[in-house]
PDB file of N, CA and C in Angstrom:
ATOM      1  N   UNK A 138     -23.496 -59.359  57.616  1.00 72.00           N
ATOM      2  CA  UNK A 138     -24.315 -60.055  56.641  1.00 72.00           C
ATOM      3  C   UNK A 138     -25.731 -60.306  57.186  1.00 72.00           C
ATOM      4  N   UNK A 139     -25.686 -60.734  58.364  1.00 73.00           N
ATOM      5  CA  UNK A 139     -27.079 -60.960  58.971  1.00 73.00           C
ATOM      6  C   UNK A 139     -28.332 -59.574  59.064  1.00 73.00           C
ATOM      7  N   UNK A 140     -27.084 -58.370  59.545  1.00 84.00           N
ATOM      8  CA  UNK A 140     -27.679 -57.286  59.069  1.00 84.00           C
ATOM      9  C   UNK A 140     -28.366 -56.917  58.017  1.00 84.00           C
ATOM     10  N   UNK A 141     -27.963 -57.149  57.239  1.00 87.00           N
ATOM     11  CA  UNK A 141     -28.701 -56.536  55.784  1.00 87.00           C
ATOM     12  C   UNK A 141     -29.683 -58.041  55.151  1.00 87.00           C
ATOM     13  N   UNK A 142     -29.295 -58.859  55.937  1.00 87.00           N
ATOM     14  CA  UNK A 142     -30.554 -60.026  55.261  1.00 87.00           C
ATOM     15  C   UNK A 142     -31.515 -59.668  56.227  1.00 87.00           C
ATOM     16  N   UNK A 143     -31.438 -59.164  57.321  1.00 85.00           N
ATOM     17  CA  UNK A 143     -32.650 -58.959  58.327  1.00 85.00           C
ATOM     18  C   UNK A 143     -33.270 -57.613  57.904  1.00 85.00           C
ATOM     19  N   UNK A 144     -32.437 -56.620  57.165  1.00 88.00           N
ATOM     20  CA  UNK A 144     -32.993 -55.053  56.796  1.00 88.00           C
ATOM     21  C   UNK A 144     -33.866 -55.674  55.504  1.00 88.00           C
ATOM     22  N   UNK A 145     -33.714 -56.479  54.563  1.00 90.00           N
ATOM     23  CA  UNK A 145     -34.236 -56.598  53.257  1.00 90.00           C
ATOM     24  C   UNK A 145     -35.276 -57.457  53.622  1.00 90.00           C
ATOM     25  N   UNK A 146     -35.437 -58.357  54.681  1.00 91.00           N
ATOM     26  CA  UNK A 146     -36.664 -58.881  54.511  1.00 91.00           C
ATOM     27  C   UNK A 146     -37.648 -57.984  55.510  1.00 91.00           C
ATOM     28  N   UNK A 147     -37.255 -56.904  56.341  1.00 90.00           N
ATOM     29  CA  UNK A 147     -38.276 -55.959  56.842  1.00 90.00           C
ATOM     30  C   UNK A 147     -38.521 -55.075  55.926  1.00 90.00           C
ATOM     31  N   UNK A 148     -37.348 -54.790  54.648  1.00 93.00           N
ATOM     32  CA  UNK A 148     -38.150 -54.133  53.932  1.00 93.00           C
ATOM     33  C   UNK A 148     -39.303 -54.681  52.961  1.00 93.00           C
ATOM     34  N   UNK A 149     -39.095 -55.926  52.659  1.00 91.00           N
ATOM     35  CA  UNK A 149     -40.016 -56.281  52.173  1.00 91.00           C
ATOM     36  C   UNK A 149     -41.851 -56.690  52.729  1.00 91.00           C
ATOM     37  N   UNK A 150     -41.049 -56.729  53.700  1.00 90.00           N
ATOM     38  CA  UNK A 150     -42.004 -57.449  55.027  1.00 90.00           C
ATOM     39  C   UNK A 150     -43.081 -56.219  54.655  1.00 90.00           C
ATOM     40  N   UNK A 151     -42.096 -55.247  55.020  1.00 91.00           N
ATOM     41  CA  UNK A 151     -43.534 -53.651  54.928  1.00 91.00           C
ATOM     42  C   UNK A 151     -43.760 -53.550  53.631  1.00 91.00           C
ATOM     43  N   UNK A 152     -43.313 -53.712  52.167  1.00 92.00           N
ATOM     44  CA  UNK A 152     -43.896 -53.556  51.307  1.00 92.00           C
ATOM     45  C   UNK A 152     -45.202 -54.109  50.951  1.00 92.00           C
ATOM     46  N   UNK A 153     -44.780 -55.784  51.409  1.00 90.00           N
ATOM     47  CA  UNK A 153     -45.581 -56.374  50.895  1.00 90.00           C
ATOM     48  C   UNK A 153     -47.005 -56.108  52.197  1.00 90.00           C
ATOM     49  N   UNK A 154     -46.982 -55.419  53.193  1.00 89.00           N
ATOM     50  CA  UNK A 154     -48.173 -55.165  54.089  1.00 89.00           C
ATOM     51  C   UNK A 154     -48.892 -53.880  53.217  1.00 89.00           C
ATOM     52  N   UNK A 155     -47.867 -52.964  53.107  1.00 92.00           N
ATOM     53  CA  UNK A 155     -48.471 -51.588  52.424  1.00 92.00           C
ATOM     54  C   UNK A 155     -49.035 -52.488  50.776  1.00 92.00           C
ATOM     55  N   UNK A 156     -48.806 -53.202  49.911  1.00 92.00           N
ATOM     56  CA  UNK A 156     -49.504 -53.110  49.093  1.00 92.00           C
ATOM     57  C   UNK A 156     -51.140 -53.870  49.673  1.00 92.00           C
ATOM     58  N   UNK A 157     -50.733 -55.086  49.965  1.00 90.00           N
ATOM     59  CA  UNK A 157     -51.951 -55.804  50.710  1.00 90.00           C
ATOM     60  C   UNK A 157     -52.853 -55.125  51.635  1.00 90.00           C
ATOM     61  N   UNK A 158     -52.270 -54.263  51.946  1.00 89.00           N
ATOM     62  CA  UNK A 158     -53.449 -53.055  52.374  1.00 89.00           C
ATOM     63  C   UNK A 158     -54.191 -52.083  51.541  1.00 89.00           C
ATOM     64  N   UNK A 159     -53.291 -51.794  50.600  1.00 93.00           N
ATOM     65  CA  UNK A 159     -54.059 -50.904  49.788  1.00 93.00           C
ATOM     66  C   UNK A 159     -55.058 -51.795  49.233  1.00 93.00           C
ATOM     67  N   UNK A 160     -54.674 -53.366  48.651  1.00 93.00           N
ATOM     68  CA  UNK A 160     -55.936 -54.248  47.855  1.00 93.00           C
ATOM     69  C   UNK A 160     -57.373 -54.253  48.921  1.00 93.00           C
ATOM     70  N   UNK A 161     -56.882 -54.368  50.083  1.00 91.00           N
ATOM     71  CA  UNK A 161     -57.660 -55.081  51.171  1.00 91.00           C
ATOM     72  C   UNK A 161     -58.579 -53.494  50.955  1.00 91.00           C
ATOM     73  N   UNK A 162     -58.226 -52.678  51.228  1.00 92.00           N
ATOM     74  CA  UNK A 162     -59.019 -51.126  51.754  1.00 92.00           C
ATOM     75  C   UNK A 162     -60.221 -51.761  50.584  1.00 92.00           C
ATOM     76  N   UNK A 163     -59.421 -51.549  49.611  1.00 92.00           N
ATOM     77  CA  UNK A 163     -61.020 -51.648  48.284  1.00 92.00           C
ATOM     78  C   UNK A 163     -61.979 -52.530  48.447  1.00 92.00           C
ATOM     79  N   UNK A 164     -62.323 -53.456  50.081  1.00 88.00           N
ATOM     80  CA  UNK A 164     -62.847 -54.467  50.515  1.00 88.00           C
ATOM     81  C   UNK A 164     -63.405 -53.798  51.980  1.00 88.00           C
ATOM     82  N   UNK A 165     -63.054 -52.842  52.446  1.00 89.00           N
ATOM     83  CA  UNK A 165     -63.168 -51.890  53.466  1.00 89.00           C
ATOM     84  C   UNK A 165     -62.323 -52.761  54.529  1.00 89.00           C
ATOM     85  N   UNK A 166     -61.165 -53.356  54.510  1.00 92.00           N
ATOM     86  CA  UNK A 166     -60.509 -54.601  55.373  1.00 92.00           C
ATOM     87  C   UNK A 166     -59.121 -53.561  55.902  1.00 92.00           C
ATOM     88  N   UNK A 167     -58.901 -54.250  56.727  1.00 90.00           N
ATOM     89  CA  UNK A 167     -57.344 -53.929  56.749  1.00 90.00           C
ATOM     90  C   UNK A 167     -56.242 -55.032  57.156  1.00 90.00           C
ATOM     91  N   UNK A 168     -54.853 -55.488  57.215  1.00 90.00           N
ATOM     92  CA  UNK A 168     -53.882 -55.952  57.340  1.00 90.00           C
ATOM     93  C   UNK A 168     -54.549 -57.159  58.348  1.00 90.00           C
ATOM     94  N   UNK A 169     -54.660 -56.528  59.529  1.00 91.00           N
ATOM     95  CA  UNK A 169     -54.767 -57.208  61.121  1.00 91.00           C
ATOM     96  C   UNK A 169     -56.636 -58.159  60.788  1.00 91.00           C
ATOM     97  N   UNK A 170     -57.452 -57.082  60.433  1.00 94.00           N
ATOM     98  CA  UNK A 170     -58.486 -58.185  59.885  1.00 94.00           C
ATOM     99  C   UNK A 170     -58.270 -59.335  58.970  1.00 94.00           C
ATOM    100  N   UNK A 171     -57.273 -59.134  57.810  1.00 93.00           N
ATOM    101  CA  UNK A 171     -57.218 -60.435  57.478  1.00 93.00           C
ATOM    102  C   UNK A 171     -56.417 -61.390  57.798  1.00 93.00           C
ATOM    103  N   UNK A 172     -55.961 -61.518  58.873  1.00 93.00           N
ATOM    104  CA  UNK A 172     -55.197 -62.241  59.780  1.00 93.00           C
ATOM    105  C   UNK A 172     -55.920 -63.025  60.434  1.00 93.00           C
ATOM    106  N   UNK A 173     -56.577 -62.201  61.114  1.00 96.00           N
ATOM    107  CA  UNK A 173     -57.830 -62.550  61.976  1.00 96.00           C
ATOM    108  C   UNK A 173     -58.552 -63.516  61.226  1.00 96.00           C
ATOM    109  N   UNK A 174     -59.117 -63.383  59.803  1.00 95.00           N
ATOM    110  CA  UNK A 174     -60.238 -63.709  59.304  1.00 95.00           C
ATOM    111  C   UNK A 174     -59.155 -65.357  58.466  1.00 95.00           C
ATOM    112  N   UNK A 175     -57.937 -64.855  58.339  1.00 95.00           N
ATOM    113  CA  UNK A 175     -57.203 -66.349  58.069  1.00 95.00           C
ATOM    114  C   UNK A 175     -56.885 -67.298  59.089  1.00 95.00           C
ATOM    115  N   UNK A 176     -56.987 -66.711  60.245  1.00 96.00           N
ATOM    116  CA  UNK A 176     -56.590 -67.476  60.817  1.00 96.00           C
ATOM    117  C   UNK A 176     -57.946 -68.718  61.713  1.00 96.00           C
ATOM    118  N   UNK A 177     -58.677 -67.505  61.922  1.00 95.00           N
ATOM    119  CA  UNK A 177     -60.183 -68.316  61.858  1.00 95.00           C
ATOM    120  C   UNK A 177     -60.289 -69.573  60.574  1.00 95.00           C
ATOM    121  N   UNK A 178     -59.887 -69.408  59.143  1.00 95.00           N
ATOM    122  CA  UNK A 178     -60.336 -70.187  58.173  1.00 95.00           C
ATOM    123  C   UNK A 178     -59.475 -71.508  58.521  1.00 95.00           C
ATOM    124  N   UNK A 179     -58.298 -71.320  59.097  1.00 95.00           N
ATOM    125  CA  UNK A 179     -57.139 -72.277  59.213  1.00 95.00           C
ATOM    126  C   UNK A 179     -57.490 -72.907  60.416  1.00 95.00           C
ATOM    127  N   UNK A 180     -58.076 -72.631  61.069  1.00 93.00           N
ATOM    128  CA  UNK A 180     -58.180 -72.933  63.209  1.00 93.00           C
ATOM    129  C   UNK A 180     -59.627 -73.379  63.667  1.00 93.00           C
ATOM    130  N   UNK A 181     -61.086 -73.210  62.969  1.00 87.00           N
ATOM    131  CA  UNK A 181     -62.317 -73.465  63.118  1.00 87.00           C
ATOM    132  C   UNK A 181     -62.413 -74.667  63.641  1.00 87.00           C
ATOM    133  N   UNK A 182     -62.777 -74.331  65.146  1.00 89.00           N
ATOM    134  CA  UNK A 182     -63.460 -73.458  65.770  1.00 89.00           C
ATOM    135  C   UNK A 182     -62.542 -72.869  66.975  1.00 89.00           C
ATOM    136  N   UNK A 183     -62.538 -71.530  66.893  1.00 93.00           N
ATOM    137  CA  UNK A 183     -61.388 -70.942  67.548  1.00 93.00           C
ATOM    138  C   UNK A 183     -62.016 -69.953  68.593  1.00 93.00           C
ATOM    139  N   UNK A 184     -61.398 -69.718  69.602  1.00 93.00           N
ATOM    140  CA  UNK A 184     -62.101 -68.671  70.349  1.00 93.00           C
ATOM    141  C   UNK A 184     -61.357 -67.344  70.832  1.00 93.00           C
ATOM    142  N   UNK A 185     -61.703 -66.426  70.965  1.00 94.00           N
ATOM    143  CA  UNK A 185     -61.545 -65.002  70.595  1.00 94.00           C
ATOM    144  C   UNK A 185     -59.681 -65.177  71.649  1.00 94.00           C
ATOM    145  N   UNK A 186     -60.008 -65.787  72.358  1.00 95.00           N
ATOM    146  CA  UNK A 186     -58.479 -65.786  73.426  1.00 95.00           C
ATOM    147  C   UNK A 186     -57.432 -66.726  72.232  1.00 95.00           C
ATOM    148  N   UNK A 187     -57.475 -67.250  71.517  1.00 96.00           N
ATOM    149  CA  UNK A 187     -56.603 -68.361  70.841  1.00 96.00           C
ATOM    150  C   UNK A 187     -56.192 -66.911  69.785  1.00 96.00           C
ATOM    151  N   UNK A 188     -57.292 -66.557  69.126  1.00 96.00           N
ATOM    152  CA  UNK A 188     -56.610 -65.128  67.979  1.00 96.00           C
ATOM    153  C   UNK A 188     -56.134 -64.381  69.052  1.00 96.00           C
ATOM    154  N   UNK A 189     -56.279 -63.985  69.993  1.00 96.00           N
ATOM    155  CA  UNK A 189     -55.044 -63.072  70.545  1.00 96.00           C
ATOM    156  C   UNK A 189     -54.323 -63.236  70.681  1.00 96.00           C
ATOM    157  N   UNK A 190     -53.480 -64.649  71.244  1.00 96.00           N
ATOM    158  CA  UNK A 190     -52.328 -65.200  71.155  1.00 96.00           C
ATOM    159  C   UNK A 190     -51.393 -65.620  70.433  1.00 96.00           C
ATOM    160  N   UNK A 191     -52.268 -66.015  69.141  1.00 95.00           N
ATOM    161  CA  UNK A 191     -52.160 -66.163  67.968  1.00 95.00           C
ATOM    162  C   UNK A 191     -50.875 -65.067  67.430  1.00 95.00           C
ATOM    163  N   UNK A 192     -52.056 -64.262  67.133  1.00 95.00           N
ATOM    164  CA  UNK A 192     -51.254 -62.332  66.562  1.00 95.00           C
ATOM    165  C   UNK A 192     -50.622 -61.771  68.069  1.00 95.00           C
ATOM    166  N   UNK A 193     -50.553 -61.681  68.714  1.00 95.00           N
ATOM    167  CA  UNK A 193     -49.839 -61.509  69.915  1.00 95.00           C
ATOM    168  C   UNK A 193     -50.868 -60.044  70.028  1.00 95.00           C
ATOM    169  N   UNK A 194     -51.944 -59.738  70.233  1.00 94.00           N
ATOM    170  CA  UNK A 194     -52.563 -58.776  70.550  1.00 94.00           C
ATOM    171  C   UNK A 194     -53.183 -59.044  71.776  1.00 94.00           C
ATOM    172  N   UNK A 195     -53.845 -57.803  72.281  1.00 95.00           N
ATOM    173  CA  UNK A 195     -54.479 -57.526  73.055  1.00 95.00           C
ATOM    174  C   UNK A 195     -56.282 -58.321  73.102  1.00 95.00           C
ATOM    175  N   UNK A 196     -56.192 -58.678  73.972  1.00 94.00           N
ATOM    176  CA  UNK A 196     -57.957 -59.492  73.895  1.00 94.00           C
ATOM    177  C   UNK A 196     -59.040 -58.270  73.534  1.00 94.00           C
ATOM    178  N   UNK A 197     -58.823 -56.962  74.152  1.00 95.00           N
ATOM    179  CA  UNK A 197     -60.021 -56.456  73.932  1.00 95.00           C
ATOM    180  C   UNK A 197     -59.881 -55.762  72.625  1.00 95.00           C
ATOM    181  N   UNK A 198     -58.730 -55.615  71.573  1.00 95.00           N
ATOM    182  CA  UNK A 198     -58.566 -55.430  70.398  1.00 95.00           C
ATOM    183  C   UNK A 198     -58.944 -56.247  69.614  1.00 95.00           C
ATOM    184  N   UNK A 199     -58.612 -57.598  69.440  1.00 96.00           N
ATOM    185  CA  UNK A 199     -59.325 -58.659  69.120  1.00 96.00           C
ATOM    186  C   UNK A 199     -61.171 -58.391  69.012  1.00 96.00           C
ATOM    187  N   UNK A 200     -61.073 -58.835  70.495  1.00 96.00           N
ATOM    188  CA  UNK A 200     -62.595 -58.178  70.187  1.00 96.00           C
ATOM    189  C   UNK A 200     -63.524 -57.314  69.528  1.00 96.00           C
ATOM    190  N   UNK A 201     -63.029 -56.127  69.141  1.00 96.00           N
ATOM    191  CA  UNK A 201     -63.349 -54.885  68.521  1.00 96.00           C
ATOM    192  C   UNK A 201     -62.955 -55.212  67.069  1.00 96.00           C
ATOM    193  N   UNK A 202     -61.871 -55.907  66.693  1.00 96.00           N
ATOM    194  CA  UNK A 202     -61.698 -56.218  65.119  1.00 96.00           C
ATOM    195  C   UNK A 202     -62.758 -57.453  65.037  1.00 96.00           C
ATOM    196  N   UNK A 203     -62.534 -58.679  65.559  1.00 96.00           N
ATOM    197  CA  UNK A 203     -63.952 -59.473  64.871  1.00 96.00           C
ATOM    198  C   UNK A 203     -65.474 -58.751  65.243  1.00 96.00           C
ATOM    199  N   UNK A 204     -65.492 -58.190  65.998  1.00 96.00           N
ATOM    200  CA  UNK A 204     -66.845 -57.445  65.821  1.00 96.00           C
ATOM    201  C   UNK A 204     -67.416 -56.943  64.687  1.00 96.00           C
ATOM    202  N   UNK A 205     -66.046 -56.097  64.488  1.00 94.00           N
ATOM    203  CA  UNK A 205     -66.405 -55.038  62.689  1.00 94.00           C
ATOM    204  C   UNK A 205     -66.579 -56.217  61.635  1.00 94.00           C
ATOM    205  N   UNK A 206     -65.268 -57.623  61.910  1.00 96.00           N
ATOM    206  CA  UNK A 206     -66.155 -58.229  60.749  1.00 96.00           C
ATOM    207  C   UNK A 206     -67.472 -58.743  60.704  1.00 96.00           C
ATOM    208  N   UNK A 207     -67.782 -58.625  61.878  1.00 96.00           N
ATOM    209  CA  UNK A 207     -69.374 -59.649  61.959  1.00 96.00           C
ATOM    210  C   UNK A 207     -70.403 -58.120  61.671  1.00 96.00           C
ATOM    211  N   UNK A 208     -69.726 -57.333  61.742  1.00 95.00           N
ATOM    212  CA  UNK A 208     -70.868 -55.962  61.320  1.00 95.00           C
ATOM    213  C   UNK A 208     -70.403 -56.073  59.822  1.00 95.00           C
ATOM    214  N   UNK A 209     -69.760 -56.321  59.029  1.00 93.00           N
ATOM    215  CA  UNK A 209     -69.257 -56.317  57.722  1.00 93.00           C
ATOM    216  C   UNK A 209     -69.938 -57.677  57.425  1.00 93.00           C
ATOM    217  N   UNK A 210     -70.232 -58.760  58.072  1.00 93.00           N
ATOM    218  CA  UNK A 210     -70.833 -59.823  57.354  1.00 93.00           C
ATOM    219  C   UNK A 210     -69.671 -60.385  56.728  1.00 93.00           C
ATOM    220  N   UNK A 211     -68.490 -60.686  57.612  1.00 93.00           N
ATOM    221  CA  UNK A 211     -67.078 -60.966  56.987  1.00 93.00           C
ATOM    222  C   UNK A 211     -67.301 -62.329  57.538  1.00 93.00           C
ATOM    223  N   UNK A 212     -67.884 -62.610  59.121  1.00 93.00           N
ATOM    224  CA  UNK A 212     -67.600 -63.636  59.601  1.00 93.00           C
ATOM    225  C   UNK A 212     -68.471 -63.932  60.651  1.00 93.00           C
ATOM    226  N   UNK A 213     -68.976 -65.171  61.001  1.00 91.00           N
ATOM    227  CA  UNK A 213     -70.519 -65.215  61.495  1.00 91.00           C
ATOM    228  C   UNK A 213     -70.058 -65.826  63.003  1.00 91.00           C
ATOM    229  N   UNK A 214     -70.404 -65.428  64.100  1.00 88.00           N
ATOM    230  CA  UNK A 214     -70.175 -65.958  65.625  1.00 88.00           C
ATOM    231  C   UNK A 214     -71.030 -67.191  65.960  1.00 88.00           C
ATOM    232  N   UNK A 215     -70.524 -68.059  65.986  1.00 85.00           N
ATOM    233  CA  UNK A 215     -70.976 -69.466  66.251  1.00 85.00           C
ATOM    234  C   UNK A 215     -70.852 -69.571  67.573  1.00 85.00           C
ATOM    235  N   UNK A 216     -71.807 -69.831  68.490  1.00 81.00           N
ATOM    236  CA  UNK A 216     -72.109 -69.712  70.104  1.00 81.00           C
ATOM    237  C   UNK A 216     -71.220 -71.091  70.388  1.00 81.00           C
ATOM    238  N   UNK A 217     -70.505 -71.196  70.695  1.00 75.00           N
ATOM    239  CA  UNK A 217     -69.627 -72.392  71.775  1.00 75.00           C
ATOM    240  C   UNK A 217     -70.650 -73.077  72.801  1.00 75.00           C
ATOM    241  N   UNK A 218     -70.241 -75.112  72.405  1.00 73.00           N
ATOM    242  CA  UNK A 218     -71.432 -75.755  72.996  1.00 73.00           C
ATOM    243  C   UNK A 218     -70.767 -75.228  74.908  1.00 73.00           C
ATOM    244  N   UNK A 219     -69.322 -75.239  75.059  1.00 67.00           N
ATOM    245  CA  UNK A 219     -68.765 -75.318  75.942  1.00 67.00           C
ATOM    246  C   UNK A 219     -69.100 -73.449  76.954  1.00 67.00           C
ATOM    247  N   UNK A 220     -70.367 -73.930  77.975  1.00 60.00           N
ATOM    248  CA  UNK A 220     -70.270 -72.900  78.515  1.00 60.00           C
ATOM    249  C   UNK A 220     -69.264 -71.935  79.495  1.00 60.00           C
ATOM    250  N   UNK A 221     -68.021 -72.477  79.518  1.00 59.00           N
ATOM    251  CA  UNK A 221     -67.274 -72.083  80.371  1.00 59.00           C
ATOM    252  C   UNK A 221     -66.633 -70.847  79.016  1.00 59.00           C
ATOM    253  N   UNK A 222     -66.941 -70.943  78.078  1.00 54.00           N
ATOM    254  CA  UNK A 222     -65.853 -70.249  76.951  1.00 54.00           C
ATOM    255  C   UNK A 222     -66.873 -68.825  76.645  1.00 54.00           C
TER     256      UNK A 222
END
């Protein structure tokens, strides 16, 4: 039983990514950017190491996705008063 409640919500799991991707593309976005870009809206002021841990990614991936949004004008880099960050 656990089986097939764990198969139906991965299948849904991927449906519902594959449609939300297709909406997102028509925005030039993808899946992992709007994660990124929610999770920033939910967490402000967050720093690039907290979204990696967050999504369980890689820091220098991170990096390279909020970049594109700040080249997209998705999301604006606010300099940290704290110079150690």
């Amino acid at each position: 039983m656990k089986n097939i409640l764990f198969h139906q919500q991965s299948q849904f799991t991927r449906s519902f990514k594959k449609k939300l991707n297709e909406k997102l593309s028509e925005a030039g976005l993808f899946y992992t950017q709007f994660l990124v870009m929610y999770y920033i809206n939910q967490q402000q002021p967050v720093s690039l190491v907290e979204i990696s841990n967050y999504l369980d990614v890689e820091k220098p991936t991170i990096t390279r996705t909020v970049k594109r949004l700040e080249e997209q004008d998705y999301i604006e880099e606010v300099p940290s008063s704290d110079k150690r960050e």
